[in-house]
Coordinates of C-alpha atoms in Angstrom, one line a residue:
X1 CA -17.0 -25.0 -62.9
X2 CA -15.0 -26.2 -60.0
X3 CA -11.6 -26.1 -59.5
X4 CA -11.4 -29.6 -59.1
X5 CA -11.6 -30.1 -62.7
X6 CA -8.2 -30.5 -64.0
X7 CA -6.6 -28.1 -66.2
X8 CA -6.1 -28.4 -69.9
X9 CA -2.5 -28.9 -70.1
X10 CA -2.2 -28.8 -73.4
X11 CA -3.7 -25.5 -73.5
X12 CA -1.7 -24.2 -70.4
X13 CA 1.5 -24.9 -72.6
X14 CA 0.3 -22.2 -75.2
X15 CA 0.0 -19.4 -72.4
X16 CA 2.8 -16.9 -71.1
X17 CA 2.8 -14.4 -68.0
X18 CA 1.3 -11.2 -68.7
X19 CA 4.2 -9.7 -66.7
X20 CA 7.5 -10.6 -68.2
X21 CA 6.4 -13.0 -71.1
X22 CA 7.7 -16.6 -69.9
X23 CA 6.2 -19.5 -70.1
X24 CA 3.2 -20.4 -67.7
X25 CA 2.9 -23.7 -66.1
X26 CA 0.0 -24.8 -63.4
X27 CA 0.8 -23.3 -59.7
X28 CA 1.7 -26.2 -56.7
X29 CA -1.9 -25.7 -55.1
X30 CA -3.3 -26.3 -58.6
X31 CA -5.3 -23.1 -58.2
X32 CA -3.2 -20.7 -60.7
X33 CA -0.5 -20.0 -63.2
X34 CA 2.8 -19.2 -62.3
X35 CA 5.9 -18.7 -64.6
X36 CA 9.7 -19.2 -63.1
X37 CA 9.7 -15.5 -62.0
X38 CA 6.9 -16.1 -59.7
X39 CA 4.4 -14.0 -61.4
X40 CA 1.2 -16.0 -60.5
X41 CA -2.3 -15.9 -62.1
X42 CA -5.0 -17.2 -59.6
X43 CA -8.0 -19.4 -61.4
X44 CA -11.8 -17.9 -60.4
X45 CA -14.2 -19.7 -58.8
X46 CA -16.0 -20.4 -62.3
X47 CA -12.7 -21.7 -63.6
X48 CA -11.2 -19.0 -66.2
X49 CA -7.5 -17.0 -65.5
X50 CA -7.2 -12.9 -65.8
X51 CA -4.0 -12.6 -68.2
X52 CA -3.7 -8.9 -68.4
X53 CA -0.7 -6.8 -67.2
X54 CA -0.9 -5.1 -64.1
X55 CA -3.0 -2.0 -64.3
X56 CA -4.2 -3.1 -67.9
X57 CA -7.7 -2.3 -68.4
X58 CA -9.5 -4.0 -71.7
X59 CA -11.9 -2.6 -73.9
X60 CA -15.0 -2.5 -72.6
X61 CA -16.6 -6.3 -73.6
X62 CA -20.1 -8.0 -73.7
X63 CA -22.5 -7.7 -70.4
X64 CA -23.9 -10.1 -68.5
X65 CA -26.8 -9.2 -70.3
X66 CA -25.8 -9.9 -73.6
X67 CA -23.6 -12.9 -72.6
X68 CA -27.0 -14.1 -71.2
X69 CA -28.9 -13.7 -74.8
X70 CA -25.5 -15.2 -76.3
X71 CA -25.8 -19.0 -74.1
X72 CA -29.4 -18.7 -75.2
X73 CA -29.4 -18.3 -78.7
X74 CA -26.4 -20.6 -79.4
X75 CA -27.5 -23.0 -77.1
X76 CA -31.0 -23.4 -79.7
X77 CA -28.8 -24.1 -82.3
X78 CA -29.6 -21.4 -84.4
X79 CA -25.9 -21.0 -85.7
X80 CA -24.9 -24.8 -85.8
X81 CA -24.4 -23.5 -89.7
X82 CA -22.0 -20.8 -88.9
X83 CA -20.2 -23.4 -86.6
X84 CA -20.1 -26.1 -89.1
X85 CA -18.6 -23.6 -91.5
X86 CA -16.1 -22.4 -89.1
X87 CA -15.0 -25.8 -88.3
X88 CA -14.3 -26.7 -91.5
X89 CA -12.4 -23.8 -92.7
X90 CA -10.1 -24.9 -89.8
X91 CA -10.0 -28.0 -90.6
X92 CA -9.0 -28.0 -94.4
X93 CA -5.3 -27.4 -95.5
X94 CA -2.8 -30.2 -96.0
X95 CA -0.6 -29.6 -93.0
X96 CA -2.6 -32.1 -91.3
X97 CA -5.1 -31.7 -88.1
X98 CA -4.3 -28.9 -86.0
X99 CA -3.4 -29.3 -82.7
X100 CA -3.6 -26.3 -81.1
X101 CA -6.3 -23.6 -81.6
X102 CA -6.7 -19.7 -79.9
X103 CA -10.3 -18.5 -80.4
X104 CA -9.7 -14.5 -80.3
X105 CA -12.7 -12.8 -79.0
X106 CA -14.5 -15.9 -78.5
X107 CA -16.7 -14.7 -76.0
X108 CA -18.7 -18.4 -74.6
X109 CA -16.3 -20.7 -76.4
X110 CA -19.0 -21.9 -78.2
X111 CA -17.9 -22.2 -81.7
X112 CA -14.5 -23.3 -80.3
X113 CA -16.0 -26.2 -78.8
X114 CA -18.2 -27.2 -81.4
X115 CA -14.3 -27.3 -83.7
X116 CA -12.6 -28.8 -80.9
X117 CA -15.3 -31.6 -81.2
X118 CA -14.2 -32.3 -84.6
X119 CA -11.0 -32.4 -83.6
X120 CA -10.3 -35.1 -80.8
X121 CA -6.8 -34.5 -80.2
X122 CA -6.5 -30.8 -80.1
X123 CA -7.0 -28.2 -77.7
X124 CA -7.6 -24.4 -77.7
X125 CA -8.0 -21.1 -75.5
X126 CA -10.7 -18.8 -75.5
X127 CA -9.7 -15.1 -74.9
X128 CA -12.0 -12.6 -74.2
X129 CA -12.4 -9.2 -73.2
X130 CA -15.6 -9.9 -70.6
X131 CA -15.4 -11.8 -67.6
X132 CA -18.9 -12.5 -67.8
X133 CA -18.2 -14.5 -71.3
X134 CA -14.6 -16.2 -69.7
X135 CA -16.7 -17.6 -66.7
X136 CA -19.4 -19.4 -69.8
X137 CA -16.7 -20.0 -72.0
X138 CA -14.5 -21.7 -68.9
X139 CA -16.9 -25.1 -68.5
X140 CA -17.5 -25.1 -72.5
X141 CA -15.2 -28.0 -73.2
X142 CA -12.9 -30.5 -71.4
X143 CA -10.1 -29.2 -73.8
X144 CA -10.4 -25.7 -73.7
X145 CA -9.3 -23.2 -71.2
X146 CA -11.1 -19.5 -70.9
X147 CA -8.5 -16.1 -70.6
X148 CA -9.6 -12.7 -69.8
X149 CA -7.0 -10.9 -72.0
X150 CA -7.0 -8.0 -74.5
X151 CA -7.3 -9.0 -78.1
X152 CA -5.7 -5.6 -78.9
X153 CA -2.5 -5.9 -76.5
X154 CA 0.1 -8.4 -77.0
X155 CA -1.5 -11.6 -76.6
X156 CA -0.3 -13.5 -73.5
X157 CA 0.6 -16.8 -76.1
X158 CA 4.0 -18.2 -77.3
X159 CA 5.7 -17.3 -80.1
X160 CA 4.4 -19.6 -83.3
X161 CA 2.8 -21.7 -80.6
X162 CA -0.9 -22.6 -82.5
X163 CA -1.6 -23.8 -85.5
X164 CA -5.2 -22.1 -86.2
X165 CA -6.6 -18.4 -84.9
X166 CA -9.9 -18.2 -84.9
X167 CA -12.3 -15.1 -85.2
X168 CA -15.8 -15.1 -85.6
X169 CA -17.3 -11.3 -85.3
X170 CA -14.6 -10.2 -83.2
X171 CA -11.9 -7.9 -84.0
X172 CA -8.7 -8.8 -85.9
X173 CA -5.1 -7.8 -84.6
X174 CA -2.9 -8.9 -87.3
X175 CA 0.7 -8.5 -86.0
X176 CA -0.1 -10.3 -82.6
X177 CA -1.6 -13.1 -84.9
X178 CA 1.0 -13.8 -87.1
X179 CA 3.4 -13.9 -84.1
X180 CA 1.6 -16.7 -82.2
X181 CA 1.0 -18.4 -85.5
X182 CA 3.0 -21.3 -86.4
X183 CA 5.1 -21.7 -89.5
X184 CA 2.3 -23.3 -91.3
X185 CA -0.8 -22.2 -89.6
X186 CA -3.9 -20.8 -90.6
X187 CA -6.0 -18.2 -89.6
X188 CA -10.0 -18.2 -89.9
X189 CA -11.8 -15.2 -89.7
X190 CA -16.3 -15.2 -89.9
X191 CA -17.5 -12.1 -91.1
X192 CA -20.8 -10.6 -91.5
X193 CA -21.9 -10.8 -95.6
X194 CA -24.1 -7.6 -96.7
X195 CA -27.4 -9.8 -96.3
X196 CA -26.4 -11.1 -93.1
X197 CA -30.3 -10.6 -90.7
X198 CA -31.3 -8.5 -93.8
X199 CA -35.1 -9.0 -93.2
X200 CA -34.7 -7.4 -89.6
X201 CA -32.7 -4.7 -90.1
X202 CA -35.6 -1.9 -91.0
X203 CA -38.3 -3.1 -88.8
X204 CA -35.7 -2.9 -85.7
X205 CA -33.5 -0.5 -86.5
X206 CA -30.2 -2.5 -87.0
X207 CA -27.0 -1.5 -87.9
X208 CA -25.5 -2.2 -91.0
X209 CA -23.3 -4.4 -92.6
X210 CA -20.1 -1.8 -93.5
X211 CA -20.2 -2.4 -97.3
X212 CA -16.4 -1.8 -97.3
X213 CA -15.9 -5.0 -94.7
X214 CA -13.9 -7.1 -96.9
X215 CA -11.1 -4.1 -97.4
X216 CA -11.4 -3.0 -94.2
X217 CA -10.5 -6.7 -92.9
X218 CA -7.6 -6.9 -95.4
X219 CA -6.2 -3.6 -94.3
X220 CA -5.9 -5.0 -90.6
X221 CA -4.5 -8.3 -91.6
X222 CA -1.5 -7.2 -94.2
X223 CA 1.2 -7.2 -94.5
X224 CA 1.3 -9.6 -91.6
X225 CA -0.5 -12.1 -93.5
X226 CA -2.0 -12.8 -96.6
X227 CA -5.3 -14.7 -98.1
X228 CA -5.5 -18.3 -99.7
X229 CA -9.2 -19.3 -99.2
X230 CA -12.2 -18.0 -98.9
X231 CA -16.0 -19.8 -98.5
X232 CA -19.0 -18.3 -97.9
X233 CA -22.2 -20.0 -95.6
X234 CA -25.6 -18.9 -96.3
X235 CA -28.9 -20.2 -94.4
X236 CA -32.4 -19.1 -94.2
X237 CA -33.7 -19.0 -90.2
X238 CA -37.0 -19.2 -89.1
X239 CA -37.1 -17.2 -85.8
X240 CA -39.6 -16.6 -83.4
X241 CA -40.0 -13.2 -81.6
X242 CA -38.1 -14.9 -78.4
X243 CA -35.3 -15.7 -80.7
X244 CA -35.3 -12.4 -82.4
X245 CA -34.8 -10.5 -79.2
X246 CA -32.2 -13.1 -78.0
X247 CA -30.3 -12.9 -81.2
X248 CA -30.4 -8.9 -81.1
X249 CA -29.8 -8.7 -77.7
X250 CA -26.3 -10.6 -78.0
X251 CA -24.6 -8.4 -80.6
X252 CA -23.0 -4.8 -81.1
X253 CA -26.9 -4.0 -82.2
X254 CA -27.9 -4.3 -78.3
X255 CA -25.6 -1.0 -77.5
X256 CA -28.0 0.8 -79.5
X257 CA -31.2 -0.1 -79.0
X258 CA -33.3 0.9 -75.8
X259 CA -35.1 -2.7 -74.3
X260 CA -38.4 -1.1 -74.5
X261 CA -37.7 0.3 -78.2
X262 CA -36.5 -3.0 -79.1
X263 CA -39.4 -5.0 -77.3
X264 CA -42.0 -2.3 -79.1
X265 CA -40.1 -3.6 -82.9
X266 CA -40.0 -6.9 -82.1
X267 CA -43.4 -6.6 -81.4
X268 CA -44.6 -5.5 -84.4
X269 CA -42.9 -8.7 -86.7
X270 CA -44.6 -11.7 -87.3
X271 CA -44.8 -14.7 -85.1
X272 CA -42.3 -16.3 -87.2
X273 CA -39.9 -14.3 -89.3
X274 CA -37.7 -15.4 -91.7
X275 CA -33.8 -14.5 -91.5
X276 CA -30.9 -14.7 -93.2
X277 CA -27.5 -16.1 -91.8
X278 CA -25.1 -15.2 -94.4
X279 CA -21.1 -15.1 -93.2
X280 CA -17.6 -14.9 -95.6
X281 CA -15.3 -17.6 -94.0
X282 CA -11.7 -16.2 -95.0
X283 CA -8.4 -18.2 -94.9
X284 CA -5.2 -16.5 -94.0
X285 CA -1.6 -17.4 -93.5
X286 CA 1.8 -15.8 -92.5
X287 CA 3.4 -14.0 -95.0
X288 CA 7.1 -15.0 -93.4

């Protein structure tokens, strides 16, 4: 992505400085952010912005590697289900369309983009731990603007400045989302269901689905904020080894698996394997 492209100002307006916490607004030489203090951001080359405060060091996110697998296996349209599912959880609610979305832990911005395309008028950020993911997620969408921030540290976004959170297999930090939640808003969350890839977890060695998910989930989301829907999307794939290894490769599951051990499972499926996609979809709003 070039700089030339313009920024999303809509999404701009959502952001503060890392430093001090005012608002951010695009720099004179259109190549940063820069609040009235003079704290300035500079954009990278592939078009994202590092909000983190100075000497801040994130958790550890996805590798190249594995953002690689990611682009591929979205891109095939493997989880066009899990998209469609996400985008109309944050579509529903009678508080009309939402304008403003943050995708927390979005990685590529892919799911974003495919909500943001049902949504012509809003716009949203896409925060994420990995550079490697902000530089995909950054040329994503004309609307959406990629941050390299800490989903775990105060979030570098406005006080009750969007109207939907978004997190799809990413972790949840329930006081910093109810802050930047409006008086109104929603969060989404996509979990993992119990059968979620069932069929390949033996043959390859996968981890688990935590069968205590769901109370783990509400445990970091109360008292902050509370549930008012819930939905559940369930699919059957039909995946090719290529797609297997892809799919593997761009998950939690790729941290524990040598590439030859998982090449040697992979292996040993059939050409075509069937698997399940099976996610909860919960609904969650401020409790003040």
């Amino acid at each position: 992505m070039s700089l030339r492209r313009p920024w999303p100002a809509g999404a701009v307006e959502l952001l503060t400085c890392p430093v001090c916490g005012a608002s951010l607004a695009v720099r004179g030489d259109g190549a940063g952010l820069v609040c009235p203090a003079g704290h300035s951001s500079d954009r990278a080359r592939q078009g994202h912005v590092t909000l983190l405060p100075p000497g801040h060091v994130p958790p550890s996110g996805d590798s190249a590697a594995m953002v690689a697998d990611r682009v591929a296996f979205l891109a095939a349209g493997h989880y066009a289900g899990v998209t469609r599912a996400l985008a109309d959880a944050v579509a529903a609610g009678d508080d009309g369309p939402p304008g403003a979305l943050l995708d927390l832990g979005g990685g590529t911005g892919h799911h974003l983009a495919g909500v943001l395309d049902r949504l012509p008028a809003a716009v949203g950020v896409v925060l994420d731990s990995s550079r490697y993911a902000a530089r995909r997620a950054a040329g994503v969408h004309p609307r959406a603007l990629a941050v390299v921030g800490d989903a775990w540290a105060r979030l570098p976004v406005r006080d009750a400045a969007v109207d939907r959170v978004l997190v799809v297999f990413a972790p949840r930090n329930g006081p910093e989302t109810a802050r930047v939640l409006r008086p109104g808003g929603r969060l989404v969350v996509v979990t993992p269901a119990a059968d979620h890839l069932a069929e390949l977890v033996a043959p390859l060695g996968l981890l688990r689905v935590d069968p205590d998910k769901a109370r783990r989930l509400s445990m970091t989301l109360e008292p902050h904020l509370r549930p008012v829907a819930a939905a559940a999307h369930r699919e059957r794939l039909e995946l090719d080894r290529a797609a297997v290894t892809t799919l593997v490769g761009m998950g939690p599951h790729a941290r524990h698996l040598s590439p030859d051990g998982l090449a040697t499972a992979v292996a040993g499926l059939p050409e075509r394997t069937p698997v399940t996609v099976s996610v909860d979809v919960a609904t969650w709003a401020r409790t003040g």
